[in-house]
Coordinates of C-alpha atoms in Angstrom, one line a residue:
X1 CA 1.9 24.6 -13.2
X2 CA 4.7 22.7 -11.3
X3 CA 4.1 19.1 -10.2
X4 CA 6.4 18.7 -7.2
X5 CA 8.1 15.1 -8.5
X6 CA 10.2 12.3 -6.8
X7 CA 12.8 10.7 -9.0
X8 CA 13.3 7.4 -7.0
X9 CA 16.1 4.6 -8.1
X10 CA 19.1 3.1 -6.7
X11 CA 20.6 2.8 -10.5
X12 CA 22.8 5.6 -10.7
X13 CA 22.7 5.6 -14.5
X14 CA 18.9 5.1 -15.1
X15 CA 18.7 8.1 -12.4
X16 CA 21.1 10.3 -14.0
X17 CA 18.8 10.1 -17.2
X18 CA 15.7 10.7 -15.8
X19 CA 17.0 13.8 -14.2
X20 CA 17.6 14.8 -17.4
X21 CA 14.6 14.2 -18.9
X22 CA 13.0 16.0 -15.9
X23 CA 14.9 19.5 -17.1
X24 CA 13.6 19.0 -20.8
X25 CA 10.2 19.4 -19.6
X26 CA 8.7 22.9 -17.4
X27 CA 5.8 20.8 -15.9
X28 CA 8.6 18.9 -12.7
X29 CA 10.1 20.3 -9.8
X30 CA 11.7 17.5 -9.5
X31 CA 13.7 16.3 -6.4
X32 CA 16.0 13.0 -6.5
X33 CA 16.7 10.1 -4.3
X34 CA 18.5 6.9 -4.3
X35 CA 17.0 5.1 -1.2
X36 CA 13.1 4.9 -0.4
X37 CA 13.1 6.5 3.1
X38 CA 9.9 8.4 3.5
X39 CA 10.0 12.2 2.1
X40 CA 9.5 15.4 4.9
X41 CA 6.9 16.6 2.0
X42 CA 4.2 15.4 -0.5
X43 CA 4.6 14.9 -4.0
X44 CA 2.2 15.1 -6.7
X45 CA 4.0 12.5 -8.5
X46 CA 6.7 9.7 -8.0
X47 CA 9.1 8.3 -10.9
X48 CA 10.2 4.7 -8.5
X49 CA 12.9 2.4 -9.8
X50 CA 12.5 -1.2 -9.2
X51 CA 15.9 -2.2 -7.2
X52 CA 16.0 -6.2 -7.9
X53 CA 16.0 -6.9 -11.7
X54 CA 14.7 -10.6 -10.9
X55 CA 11.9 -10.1 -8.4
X56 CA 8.4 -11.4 -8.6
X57 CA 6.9 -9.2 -6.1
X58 CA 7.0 -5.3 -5.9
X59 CA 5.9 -3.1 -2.7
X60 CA 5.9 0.4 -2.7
X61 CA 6.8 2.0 0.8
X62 CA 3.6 2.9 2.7
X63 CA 4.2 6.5 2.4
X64 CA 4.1 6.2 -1.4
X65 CA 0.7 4.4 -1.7
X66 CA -1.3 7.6 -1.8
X67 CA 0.6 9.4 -4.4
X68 CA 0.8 8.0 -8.3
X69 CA 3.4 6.2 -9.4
X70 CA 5.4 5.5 -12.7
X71 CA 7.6 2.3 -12.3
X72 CA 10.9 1.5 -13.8
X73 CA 12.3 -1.5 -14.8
X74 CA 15.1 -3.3 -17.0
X75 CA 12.3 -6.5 -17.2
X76 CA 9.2 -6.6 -19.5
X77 CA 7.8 -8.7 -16.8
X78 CA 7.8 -6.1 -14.2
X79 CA 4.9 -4.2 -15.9
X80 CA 2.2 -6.6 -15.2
X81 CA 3.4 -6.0 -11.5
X82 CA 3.0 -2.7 -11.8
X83 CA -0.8 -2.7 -12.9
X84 CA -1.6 -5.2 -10.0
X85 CA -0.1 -2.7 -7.2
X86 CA -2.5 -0.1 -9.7
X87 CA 0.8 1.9 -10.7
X88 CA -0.3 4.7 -13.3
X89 CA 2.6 3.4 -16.0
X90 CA 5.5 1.9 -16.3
X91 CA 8.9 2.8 -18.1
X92 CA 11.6 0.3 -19.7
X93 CA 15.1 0.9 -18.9
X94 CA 16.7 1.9 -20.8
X95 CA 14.6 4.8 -20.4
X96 CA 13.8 6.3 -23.8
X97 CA 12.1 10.3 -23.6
X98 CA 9.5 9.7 -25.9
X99 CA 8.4 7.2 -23.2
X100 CA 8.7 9.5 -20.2
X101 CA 6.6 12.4 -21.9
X102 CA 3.8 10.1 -22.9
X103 CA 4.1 8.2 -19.1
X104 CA 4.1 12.4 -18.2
X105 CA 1.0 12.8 -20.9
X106 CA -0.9 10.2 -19.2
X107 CA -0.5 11.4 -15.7
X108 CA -1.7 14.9 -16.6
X109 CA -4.8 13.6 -18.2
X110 CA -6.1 10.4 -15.5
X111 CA -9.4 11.1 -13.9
X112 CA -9.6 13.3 -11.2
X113 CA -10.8 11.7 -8.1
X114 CA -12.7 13.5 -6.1
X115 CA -13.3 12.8 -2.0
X116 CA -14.6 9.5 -1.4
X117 CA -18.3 9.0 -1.8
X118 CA -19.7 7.9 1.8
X119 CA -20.1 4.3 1.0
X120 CA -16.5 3.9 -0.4
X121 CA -15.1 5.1 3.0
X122 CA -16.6 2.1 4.6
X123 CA -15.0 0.1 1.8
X124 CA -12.3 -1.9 1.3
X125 CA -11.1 -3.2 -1.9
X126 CA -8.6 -6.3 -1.9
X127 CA -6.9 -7.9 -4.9
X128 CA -7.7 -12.2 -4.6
X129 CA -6.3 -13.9 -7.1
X130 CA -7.5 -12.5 -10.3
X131 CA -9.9 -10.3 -8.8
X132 CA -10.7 -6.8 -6.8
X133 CA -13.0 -8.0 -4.0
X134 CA -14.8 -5.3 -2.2
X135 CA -14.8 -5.4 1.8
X136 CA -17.4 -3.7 4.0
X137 CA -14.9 -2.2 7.0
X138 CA -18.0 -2.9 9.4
X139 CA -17.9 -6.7 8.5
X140 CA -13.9 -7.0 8.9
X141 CA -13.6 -9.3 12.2
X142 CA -9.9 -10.4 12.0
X143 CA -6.9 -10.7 9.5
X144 CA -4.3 -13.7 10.0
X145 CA -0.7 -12.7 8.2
X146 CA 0.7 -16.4 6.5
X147 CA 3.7 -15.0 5.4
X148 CA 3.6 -12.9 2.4
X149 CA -0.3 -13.3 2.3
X150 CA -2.8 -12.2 4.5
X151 CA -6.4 -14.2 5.4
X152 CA -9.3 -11.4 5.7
X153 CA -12.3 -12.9 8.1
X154 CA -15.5 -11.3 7.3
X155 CA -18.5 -11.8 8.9
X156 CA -20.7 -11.5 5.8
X157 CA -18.9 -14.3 3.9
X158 CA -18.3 -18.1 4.3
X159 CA -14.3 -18.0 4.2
X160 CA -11.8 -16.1 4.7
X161 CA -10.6 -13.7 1.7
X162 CA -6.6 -14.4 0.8
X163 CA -4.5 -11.6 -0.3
X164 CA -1.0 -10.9 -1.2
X165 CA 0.0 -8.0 1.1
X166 CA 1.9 -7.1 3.9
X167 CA 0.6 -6.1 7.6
X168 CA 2.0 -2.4 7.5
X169 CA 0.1 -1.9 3.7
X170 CA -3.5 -2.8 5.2
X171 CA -2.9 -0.8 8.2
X172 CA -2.4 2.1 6.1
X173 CA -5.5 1.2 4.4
X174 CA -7.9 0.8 8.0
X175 CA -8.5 3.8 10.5
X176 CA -6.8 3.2 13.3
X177 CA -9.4 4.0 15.9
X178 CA -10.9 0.8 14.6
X179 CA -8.2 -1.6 14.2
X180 CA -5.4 -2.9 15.9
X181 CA -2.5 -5.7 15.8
X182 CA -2.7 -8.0 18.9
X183 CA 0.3 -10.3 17.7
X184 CA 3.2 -10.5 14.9
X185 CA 0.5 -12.7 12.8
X186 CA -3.0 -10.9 13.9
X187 CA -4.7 -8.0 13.5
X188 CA -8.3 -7.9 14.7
X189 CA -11.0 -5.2 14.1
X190 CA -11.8 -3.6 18.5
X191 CA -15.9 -3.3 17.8
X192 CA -16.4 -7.1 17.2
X193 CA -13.7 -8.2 20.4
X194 CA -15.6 -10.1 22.6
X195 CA -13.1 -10.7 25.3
X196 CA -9.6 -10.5 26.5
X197 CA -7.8 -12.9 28.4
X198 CA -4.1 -13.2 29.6
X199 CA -3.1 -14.8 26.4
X200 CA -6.1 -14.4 24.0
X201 CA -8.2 -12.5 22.2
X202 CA -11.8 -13.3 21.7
X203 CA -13.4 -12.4 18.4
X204 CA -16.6 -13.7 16.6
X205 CA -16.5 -16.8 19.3
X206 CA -12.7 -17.6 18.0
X207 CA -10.0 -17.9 20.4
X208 CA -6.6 -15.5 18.5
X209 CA -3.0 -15.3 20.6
X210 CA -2.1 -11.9 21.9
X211 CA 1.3 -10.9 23.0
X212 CA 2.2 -8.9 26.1
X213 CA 3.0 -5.8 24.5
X214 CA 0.1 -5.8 22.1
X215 CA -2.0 -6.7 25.8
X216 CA -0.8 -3.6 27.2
X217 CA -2.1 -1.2 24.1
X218 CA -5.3 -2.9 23.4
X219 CA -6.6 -2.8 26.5
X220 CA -5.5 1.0 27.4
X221 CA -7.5 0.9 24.0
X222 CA -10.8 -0.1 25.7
X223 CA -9.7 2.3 28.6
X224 CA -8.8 -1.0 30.7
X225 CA -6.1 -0.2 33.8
X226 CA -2.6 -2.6 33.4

């Protein structure tokens, strides 16, 4: 068995090193990079360096969000960060072997998962604050982006569910057939869209902006002539 592996970091060093820790084991084909543009092909694992030492919030690249990942770090810190972004483990720079074959160890003995159960792909599950808070896709009416947060409206609760991540992230997370941005700070879900005017967007009796581009796309969307 060969698990087709990315060795991500912009540390030359710490990079260097993990490639050779890579050729001590048979289990990696492992390929190397130094800048997180999205790979032509699919790995079975990713090794991803953390690129600011001092940071307080880590995003992994869309493209990586499917795939498990082993962080990297020179900070202590950074491994609580890690488990909230659900990365499988996390490595201390300097990187020491006996740390990479049990992070190795741990990857080749998770859980399998297996293809979503019906009711888990209508789900959605959101970190909010200290806790994972399940979202029914069908109940999703609109998400406002406040900076590095974003405000969920559901219909089936009293106020709006507050999460730290970005736009792009939760569109990875949503079938596109069902969602779609209407402005820089909106995203609203197209079977609860009630109407659309020149500048706004109707949804569950609230009036949301919409910019002229976005205009254009949603209402080809709903097979509406420009």
């Amino acid at each position: 068995m060969h698990l087709k592996t990315l060795l991500l970091d912009t540390d030359a060093t710490a990079l260097h090193v993990l490639q050779r820790f890579a050729r001590r084991t048979t289990l990696l084909d492992a390929v190397s990079a130094t800048q997180p543009d999205a790979p032509t092909e699919a790995y079975d694992l990713i090794f991803y360096g953390i690129a600011e030492p001092e940071t307080t919030l880590i995003r992994l690249p869309s493209w990586a969000e499917q795939t498990p990942v082993i962080l990297m770090s020179e900070q202590e810190q950074h491994a609580l960060l890690g488990y909230r972004i659900g990365a499988l483990d996390f490595l201390l720079k300097p990187l020491q072997y006996a740390d990479f074959e049990r992070a190795l160890q741990r990857f080749l003995h998770r859980p399998v998962t297996h293809e979503r159960t019906p009711w888990l792909q209508k789900s959605l599950f959101v970190r909010s604050g200290h806790r994972l808070v399940r979202l029914l896709l069908d109940d999703i009416l609109y998400v406002e982006g406040l900076k590095d947060y974003l405000k969920i409206y559901v219909r089936s609760l009293p106020h709006p569910v507050l999460t730290l991540m970005s736009f792009r992230e939760l569109s990875s997370r949503l079938p596109a057939q069902d969602f779609a941005r209407i402005h820089r700070s909106y995203l609203v879900a197209l079977p609860h869209v009630e109407a659309i005017s020149r500048q706004h967007v109707q949804v569950a009796g609230q009036e949301l902006p919409i910019g002229p581009l976005y205009r254009e796309s949603l209402l080809r969307g709903f097979g509406v002539a420009v």
